[in-house]
Short mmCIF file of C-alpha atoms and ligand atoms in Angstrom, two decimals:
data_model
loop_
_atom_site.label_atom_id
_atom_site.label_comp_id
_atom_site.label_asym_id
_atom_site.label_seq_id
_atom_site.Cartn_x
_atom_site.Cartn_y
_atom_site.Cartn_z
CA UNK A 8 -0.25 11.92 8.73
CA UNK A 9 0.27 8.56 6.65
CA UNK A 10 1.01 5.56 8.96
CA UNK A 11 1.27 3.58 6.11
CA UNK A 12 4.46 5.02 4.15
CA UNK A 13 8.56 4.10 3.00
CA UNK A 14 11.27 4.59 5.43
CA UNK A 15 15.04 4.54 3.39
CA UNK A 16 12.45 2.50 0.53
CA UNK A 17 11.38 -0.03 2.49
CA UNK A 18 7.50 -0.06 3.31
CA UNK A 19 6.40 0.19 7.24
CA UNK A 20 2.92 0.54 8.63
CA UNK A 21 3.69 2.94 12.04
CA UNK A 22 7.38 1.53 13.52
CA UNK A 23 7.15 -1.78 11.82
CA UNK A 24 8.31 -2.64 8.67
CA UNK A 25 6.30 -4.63 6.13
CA UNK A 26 9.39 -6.93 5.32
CA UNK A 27 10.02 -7.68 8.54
CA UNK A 28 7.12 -9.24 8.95
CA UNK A 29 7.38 -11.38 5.69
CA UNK A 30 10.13 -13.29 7.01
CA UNK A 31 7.60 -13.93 10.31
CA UNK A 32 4.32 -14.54 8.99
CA UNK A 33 3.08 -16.78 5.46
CA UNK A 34 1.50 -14.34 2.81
CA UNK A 35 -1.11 -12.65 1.86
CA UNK A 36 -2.22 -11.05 4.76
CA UNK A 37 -3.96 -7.98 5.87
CA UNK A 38 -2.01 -5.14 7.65
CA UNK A 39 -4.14 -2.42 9.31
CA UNK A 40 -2.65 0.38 11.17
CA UNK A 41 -4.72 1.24 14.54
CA UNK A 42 -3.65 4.85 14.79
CA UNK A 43 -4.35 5.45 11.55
CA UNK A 44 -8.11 3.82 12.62
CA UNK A 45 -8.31 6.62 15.68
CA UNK A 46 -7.12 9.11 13.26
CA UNK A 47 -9.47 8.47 10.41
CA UNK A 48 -12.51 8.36 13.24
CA UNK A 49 -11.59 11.85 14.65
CA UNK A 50 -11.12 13.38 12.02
CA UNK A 51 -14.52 12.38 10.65
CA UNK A 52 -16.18 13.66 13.72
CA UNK A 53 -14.22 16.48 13.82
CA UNK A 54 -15.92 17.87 10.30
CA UNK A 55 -18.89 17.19 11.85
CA UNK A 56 -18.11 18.42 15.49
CA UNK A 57 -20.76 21.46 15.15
CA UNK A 58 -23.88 18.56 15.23
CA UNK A 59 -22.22 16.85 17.81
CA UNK A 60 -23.13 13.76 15.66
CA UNK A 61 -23.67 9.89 16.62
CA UNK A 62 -21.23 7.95 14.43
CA UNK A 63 -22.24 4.37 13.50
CA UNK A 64 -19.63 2.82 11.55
CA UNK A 65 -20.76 0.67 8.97
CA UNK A 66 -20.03 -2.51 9.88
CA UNK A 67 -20.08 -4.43 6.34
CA UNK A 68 -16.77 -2.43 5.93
CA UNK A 69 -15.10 -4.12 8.20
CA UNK A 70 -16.72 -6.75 10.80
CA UNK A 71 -13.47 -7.90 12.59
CA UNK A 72 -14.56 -7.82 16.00
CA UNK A 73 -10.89 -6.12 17.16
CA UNK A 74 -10.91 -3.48 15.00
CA UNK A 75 -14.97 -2.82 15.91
CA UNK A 76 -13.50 -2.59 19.56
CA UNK A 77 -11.00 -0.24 18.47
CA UNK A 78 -14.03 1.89 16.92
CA UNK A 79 -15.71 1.42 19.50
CA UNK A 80 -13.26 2.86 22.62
CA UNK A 81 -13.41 6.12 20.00
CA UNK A 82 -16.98 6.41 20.59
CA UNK A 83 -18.25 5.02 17.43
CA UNK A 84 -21.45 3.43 17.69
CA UNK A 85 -22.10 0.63 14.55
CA UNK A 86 -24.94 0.65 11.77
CA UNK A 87 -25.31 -3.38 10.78
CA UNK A 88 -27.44 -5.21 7.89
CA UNK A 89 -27.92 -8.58 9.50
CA UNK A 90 -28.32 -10.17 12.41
CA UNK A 91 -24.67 -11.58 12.65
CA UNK A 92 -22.89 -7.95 11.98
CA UNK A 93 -25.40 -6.51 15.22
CA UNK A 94 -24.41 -9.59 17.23
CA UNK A 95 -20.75 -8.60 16.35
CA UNK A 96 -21.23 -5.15 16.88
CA UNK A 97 -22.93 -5.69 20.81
CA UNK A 98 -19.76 -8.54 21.13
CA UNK A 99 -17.10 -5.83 20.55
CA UNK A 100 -18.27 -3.75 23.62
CA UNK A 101 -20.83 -1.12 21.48
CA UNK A 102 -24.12 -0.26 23.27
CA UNK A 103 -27.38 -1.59 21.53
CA UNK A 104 -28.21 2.17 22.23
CA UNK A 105 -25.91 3.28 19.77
CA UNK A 106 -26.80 0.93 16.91
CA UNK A 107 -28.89 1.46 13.81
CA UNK A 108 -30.15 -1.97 11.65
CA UNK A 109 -30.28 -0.98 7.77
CA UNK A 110 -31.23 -3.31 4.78
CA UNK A 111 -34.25 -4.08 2.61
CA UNK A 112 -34.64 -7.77 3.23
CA UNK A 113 -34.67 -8.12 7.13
CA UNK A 114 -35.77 -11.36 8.29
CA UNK A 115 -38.22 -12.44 11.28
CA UNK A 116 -35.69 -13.61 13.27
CA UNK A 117 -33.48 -10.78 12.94
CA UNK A 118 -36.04 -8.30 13.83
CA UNK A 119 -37.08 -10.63 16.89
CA UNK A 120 -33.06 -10.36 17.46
CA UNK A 121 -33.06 -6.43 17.33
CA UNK A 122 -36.02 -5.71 19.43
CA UNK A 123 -34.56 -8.28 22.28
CA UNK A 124 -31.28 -6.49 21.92
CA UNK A 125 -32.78 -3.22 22.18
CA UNK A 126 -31.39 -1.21 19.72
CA UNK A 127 -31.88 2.50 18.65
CA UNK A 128 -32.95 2.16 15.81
CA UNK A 129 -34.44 -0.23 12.79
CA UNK A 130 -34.49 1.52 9.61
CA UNK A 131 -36.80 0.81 7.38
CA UNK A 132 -36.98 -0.12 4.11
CA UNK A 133 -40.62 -0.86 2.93
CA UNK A 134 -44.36 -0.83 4.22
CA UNK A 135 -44.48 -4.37 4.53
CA UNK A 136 -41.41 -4.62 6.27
CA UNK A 137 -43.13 -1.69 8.51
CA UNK A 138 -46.14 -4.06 9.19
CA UNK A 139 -44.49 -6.98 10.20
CA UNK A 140 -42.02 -5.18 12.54
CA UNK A 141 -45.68 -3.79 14.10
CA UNK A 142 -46.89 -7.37 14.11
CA UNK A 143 -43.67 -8.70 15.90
CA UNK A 144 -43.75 -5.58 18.48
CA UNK A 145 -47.15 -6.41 19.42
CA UNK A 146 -46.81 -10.40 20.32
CA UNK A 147 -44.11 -8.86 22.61
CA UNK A 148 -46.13 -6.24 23.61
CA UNK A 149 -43.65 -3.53 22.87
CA UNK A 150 -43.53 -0.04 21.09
CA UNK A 151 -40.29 -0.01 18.63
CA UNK A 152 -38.26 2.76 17.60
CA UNK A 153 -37.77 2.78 13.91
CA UNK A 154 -36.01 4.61 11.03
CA UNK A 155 -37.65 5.08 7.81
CA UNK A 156 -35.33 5.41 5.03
CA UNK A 157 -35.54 7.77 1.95
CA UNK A 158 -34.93 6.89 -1.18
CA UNK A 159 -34.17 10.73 -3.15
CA UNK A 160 -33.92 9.64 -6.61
CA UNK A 161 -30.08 11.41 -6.31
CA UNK A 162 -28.09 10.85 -8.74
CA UNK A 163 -24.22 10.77 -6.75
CA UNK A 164 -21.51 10.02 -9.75
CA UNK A 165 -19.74 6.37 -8.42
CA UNK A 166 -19.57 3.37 -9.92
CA UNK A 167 -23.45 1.95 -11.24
CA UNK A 168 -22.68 -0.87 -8.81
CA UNK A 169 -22.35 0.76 -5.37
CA UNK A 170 -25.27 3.74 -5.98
CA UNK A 171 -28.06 3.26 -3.83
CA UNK A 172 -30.06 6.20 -3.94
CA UNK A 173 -31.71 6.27 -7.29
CA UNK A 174 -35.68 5.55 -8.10
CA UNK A 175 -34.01 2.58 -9.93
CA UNK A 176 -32.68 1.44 -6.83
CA UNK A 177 -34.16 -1.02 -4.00
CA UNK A 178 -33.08 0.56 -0.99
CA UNK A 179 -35.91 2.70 0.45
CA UNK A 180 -39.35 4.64 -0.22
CA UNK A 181 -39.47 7.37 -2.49
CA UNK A 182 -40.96 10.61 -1.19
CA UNK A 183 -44.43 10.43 -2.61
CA UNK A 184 -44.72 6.89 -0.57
CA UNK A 185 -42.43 8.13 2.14
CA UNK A 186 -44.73 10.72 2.83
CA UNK A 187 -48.06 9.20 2.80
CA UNK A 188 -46.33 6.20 4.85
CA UNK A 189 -45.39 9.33 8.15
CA UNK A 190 -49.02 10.24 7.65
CA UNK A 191 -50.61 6.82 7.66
CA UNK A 192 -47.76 5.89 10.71
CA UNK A 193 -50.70 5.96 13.68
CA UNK A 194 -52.23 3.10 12.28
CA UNK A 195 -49.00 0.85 13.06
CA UNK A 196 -49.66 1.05 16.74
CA UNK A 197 -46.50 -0.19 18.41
CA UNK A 198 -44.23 1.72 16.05
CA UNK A 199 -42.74 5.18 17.16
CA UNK A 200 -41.28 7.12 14.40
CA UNK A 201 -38.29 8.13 15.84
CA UNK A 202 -36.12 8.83 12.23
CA UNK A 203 -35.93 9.16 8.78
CA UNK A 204 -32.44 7.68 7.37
CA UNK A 205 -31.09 8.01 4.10
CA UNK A 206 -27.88 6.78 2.21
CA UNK A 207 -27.31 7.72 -1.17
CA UNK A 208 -24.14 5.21 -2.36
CA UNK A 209 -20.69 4.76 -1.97
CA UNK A 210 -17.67 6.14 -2.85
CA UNK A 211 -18.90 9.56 -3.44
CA UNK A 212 -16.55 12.27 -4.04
CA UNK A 213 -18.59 15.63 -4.41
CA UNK A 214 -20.50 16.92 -1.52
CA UNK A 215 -23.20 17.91 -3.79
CA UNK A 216 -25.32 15.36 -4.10
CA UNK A 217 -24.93 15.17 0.12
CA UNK A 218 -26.35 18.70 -0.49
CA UNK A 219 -29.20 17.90 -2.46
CA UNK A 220 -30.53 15.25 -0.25
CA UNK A 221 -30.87 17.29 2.61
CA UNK A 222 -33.11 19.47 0.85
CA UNK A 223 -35.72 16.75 -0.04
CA UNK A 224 -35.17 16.03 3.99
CA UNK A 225 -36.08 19.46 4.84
CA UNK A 226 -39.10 19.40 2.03
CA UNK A 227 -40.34 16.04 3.76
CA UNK A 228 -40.37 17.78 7.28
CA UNK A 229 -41.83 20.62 5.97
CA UNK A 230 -44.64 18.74 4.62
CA UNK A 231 -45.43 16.11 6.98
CA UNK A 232 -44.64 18.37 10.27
CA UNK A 233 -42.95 15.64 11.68
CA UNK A 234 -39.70 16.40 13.43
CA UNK A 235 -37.80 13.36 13.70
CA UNK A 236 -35.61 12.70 16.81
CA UNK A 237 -33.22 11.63 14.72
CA UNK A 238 -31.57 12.19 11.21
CA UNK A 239 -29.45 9.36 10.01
CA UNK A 240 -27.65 10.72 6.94
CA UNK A 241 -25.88 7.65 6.18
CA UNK A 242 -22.31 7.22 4.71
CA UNK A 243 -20.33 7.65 1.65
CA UNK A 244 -17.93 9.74 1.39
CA UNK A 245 -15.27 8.74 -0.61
CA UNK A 246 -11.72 8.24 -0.73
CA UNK A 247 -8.84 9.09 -3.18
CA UNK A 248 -8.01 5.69 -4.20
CA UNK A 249 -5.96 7.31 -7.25
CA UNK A 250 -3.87 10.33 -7.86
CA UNK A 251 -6.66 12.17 -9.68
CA UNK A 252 -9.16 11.70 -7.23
CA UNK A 253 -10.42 14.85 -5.88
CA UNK A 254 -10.73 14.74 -2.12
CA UNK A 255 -14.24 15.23 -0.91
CA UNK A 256 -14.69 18.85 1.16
CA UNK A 257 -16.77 18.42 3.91
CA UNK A 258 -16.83 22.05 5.04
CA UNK A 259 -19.52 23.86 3.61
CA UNK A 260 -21.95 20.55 3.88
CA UNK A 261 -20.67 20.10 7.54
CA UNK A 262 -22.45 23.61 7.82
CA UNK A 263 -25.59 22.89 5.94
CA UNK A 264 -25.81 19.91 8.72
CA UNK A 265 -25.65 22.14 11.63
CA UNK A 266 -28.12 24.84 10.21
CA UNK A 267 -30.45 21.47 9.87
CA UNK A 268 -29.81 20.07 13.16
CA UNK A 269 -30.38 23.44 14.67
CA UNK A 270 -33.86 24.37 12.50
CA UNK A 271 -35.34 20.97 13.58
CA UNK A 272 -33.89 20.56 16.50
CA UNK A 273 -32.68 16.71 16.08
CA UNK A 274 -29.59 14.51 16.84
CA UNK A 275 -27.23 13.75 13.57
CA UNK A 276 -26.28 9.85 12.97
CA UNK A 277 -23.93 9.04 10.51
CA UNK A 278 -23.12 6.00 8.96
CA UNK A 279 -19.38 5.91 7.73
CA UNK A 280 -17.30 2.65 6.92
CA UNK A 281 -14.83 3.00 3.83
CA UNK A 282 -13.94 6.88 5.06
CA UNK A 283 -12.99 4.99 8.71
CA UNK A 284 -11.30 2.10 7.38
CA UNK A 285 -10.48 2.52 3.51
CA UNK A 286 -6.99 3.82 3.61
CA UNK A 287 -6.08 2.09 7.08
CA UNK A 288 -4.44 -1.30 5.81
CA UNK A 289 -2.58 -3.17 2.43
CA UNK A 290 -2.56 -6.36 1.51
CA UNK A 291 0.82 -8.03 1.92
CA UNK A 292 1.62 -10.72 -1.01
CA UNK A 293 3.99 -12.85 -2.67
CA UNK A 294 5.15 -12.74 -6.55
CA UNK A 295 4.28 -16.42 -6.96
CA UNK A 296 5.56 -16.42 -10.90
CA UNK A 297 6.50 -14.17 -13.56
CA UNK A 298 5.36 -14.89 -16.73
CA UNK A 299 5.90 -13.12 -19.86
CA UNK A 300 2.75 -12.62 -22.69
CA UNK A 301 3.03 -11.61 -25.77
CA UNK A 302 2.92 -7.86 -24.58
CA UNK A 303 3.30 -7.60 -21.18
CA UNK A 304 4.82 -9.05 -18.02
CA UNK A 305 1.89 -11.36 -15.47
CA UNK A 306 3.68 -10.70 -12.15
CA UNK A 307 1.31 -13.46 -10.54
CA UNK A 308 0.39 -12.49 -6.69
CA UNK A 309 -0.29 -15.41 -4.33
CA UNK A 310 -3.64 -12.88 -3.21
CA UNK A 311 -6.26 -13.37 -5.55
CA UNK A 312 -10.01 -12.09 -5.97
CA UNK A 313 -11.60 -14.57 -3.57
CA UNK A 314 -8.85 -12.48 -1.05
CA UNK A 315 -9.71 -8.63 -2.30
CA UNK A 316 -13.06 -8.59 -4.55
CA UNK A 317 -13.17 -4.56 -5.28
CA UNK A 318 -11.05 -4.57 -8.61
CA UNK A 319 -13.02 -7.73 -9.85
CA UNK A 320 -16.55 -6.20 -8.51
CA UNK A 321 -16.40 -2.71 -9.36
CA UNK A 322 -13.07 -2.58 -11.60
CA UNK A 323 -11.98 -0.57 -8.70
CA UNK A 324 -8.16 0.84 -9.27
CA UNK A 325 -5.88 -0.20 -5.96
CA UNK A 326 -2.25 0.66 -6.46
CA UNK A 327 0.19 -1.68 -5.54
CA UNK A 328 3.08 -0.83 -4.08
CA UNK A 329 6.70 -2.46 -3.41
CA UNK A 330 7.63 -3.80 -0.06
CA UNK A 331 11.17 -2.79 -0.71
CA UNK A 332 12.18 -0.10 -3.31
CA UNK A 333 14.67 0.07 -5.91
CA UNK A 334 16.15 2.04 -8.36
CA UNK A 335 16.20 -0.21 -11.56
CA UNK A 336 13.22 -0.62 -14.19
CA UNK A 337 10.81 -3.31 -14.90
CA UNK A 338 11.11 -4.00 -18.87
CA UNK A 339 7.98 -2.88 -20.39
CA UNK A 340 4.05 -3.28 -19.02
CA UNK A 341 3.29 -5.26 -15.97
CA UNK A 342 0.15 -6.78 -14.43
CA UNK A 343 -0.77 -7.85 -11.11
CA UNK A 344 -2.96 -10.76 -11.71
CA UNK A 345 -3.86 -13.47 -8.45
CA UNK A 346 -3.89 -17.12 -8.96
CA UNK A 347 -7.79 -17.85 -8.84
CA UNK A 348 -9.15 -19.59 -12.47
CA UNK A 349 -11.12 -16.74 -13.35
CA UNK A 350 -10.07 -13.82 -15.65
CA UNK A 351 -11.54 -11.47 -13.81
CA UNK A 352 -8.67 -11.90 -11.34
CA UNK A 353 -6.66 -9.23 -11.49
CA UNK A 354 -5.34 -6.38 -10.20
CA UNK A 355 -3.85 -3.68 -11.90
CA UNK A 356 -1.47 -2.60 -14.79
CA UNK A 357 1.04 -0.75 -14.94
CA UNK A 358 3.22 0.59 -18.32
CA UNK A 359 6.45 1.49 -15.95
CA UNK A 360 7.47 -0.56 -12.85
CA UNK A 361 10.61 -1.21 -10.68
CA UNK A 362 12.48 -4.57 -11.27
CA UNK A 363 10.41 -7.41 -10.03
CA UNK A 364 11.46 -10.86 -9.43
CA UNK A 365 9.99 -13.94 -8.22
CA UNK A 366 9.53 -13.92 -4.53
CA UNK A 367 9.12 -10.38 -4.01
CA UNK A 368 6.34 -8.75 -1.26
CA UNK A 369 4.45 -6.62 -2.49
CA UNK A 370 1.28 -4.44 -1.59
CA UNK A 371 -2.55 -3.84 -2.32
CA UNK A 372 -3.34 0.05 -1.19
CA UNK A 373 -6.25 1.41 0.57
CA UNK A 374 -7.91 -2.48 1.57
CA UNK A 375 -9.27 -1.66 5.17
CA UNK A 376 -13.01 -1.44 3.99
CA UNK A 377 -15.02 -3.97 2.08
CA UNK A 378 -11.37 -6.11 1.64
CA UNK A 379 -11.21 -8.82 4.16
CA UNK A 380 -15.36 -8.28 4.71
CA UNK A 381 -15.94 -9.05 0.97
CA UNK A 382 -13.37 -12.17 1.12
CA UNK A 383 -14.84 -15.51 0.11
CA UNK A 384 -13.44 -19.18 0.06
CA UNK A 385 -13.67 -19.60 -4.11
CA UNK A 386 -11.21 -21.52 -5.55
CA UNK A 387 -11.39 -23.12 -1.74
CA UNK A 388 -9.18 -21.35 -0.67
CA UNK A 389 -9.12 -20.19 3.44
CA UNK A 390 -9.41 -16.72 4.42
CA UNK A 391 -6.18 -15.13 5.29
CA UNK A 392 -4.79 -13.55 8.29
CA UNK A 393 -5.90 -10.05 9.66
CA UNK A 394 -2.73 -8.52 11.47
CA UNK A 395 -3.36 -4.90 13.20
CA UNK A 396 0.16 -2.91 13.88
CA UNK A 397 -0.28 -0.46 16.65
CA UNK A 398 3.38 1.23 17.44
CA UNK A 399 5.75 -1.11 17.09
CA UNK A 400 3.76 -4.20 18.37
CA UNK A 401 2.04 -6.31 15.49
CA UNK A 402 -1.08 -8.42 16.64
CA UNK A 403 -3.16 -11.34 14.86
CA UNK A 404 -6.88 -10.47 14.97
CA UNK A 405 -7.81 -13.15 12.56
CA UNK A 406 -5.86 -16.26 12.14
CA UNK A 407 -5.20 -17.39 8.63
CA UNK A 408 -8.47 -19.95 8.50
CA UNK A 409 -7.78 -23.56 8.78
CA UNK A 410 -7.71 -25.63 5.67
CA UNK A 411 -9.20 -28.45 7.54
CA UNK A 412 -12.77 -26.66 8.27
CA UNK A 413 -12.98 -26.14 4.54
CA UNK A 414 -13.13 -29.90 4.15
CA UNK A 415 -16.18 -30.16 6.37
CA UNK A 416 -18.85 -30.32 3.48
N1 LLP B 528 -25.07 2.89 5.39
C1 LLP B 528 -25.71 2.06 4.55
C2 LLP B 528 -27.16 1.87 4.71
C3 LLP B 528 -25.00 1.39 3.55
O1 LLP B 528 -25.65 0.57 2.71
C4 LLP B 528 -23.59 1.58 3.41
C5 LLP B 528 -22.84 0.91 2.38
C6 LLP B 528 -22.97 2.46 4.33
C7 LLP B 528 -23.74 3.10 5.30
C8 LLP B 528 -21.50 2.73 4.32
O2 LLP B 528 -21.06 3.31 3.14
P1 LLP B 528 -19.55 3.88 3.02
O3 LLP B 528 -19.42 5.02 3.99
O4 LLP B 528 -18.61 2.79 3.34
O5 LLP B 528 -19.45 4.31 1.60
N2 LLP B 528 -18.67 -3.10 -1.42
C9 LLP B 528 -18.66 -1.79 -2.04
C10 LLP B 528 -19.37 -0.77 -1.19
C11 LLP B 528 -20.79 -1.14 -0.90
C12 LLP B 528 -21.43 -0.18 0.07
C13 LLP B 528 -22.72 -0.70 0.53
N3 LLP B 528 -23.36 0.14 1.49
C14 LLP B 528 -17.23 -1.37 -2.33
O6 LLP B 528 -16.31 -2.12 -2.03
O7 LLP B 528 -17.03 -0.28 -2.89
#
């Protein structure tokens, strides 16, 4: 079910509608729908129901402390890459048992942070990292539970930008130094080995290469005879951001999981963020101007880049969708462009739109994960307001920042 969707052409997000709000509240701001949140979480961990699997959302997706609370009440438990997501993460209600720390660059405080917190799991990126985690643990005279993370060498088809699990890439060890690192582990006395983690990019929309990588798991278990406590298979799994975009099937990998979980006999951990928040929210905004060039129509949004980063990043395609419908044409091509001094700032074309005029609300599609988290203050400009809609009620969870603290420095 769509929570986000037209009712007699206008837009609503559950029972309220998206122009209703406009006359409230100044533009751009984010618009999430909470049930679609819950909805999005179950269903995820309803593929996976078999493994019974820990879910840490990945918190880079979205770090608003509301909607991490709404996560959390589901069950979710939060995988973080810095010592301010974790501290968000425990400040939204979610057990230090349940979180997972990722990231190659890991500093000493944030480890010293982690280990005080207590949390399941640091996943490790590198042997150095490895032996200064070990160094850390024993000034505090404490074993620590960590991760070590595989790097595959997997080639999953998504944009160059967001694959992580290449040789090329930095995130984790390959498997030749993987492997010698389990067998050399004893010498890093107040380590306990207690997973091997893995995440092979973003935005993946073939359960394939999923498929593949938990074969070089089971080869690395195989060989080293260590059976890890825990698997942490990371996140992913992609979206359908366009009409072409085949949605992922979980099924028959949701199976392969189980088989694993049951043949080594360890707990599942996934790490999902745009699958849990991608589709949940759009970007409310203004047509500031219309401006014709010399072959198209600008319709120029008051929500630029510094607001929504994706298309500009990773030419990602968002559709963008009319507040209020209408039945008459748009004369020739039209792009979405935002106001911030950099050509890169824009957002989409298209050849046949409604009428537009000046003043109209519009829509970004499918913002909820790495939108507002990605946001920035270029241009100076503050971050906008994070609204969540749950029923009929509409609630600020971020206020639109103040232009005052941007004047600070
Ligand atoms: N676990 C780890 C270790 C990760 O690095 C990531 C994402 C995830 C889990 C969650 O991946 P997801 O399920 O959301 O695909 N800003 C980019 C995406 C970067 C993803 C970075 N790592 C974008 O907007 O497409």
């Amino acid at each position: 079910m769509s929570y986000i969707r037209y009712k007699n052409k206008n837009l609503f997000v559950e029972g309220v509608s998206v122009k209703s709000l406009t006359s409230k509240l100044s533009t751009p701001f984010y618009l999430y729908s909470k049930s679609n949140i819950a909805e999005n979480y179950k269903s995820f961990f309803n593929n996976f129901k078999k493994s019974n699997p820990l879910i840490c959302f990945s918190v880079k997706a979205n770090s608003n402390i509301q909607i991490l609370k709404v996560l959390k009440k589901m069950g979710s438990g939060a995988d973080v890459v810095s010592g301010g997501e974790l501290l968000k993460a425990i400040k939204s209600g979610i057990k230090p048992n349940k979180i997972v720390f990722s990231g190659v660059g890991k500093s000493e405080d944030e480890i010293k942070l982690a280990i005080r917190k207590k949390i399941l799991l640091i996943n490790v990126e590198s042997e150095n990292e490895a032996i200064l985690i070990n160094k850390i643990a024993g000034g505090l005279k404490k074993k620590i539970a960590i991760g070590i993370r595989l790097n595959p060498d997997i080639n999953a088809p998504t944009h160059k930008k967001i694959s992580t699990g290449k040789a090329e890439d930095k995130f984790g060890l390959s498997k030749t130094n993987l492997i010698s690192f389990c067998l050399n582990i004893k010498k890093l006395k107040n380590l306990k080995l207690n997973a091997i983690s893995v995440h092979i990019g973003s935005q993946i929309l073939s359960e394939n290469p999923f498929k593949k990588t938990l074969k070089v798991l089971e080869e690395i278990i195989e060989k080293t005879k260590i059976y890890f406590k825990f698997v942490d298979l990371g996140g992913g799994f992609g979206i359908t951001y366009k009409k072409n975009d085949k949605k992922i099937n979980l099924k028959s990998y949701s199976n392969l999981v189980d088989k694993f979980k049951k043949k080594y006999d360890c707990n599942i951990i996934f790490e999902p963020g745009r699958a849990i928040l991608g589709n949940t929210a759009i970007l409310v905004t203004k047509v500031q101007y219309l401006k014709k060039g010399s072959n198209k129509t600008f319709a120029i949004l008051n929500a630029g880049m510094n607001d929504f980063m994706r298309t500009a990043l990773y030419d990602a395609v968002h559709n963008i969708i009319p507040v209020v419908k209408n039945n008459k044409k748009n004369k020739g091509p039209l792009e979405f462009v935002g106001p911030i001094c950099e050509t890169t700032c824009k957002f989409v074309k298209y050849n046949k739109y409604q009428k537009l005029n000046q003043s109209d609300y519009v829509a970004i599609s499918d913002v909820g994960a790495y939108g507002a988290s990605l946001s920035s203050n270029y241009n100076t400009k503050p971050l906008i307001a994070e609204i969540i809609i749950n029923k009929s009620k509409a609630r600020i969870i971020r206020k639109k920042q103040d232009i005052k603290s941007l004047l600070k420095q």
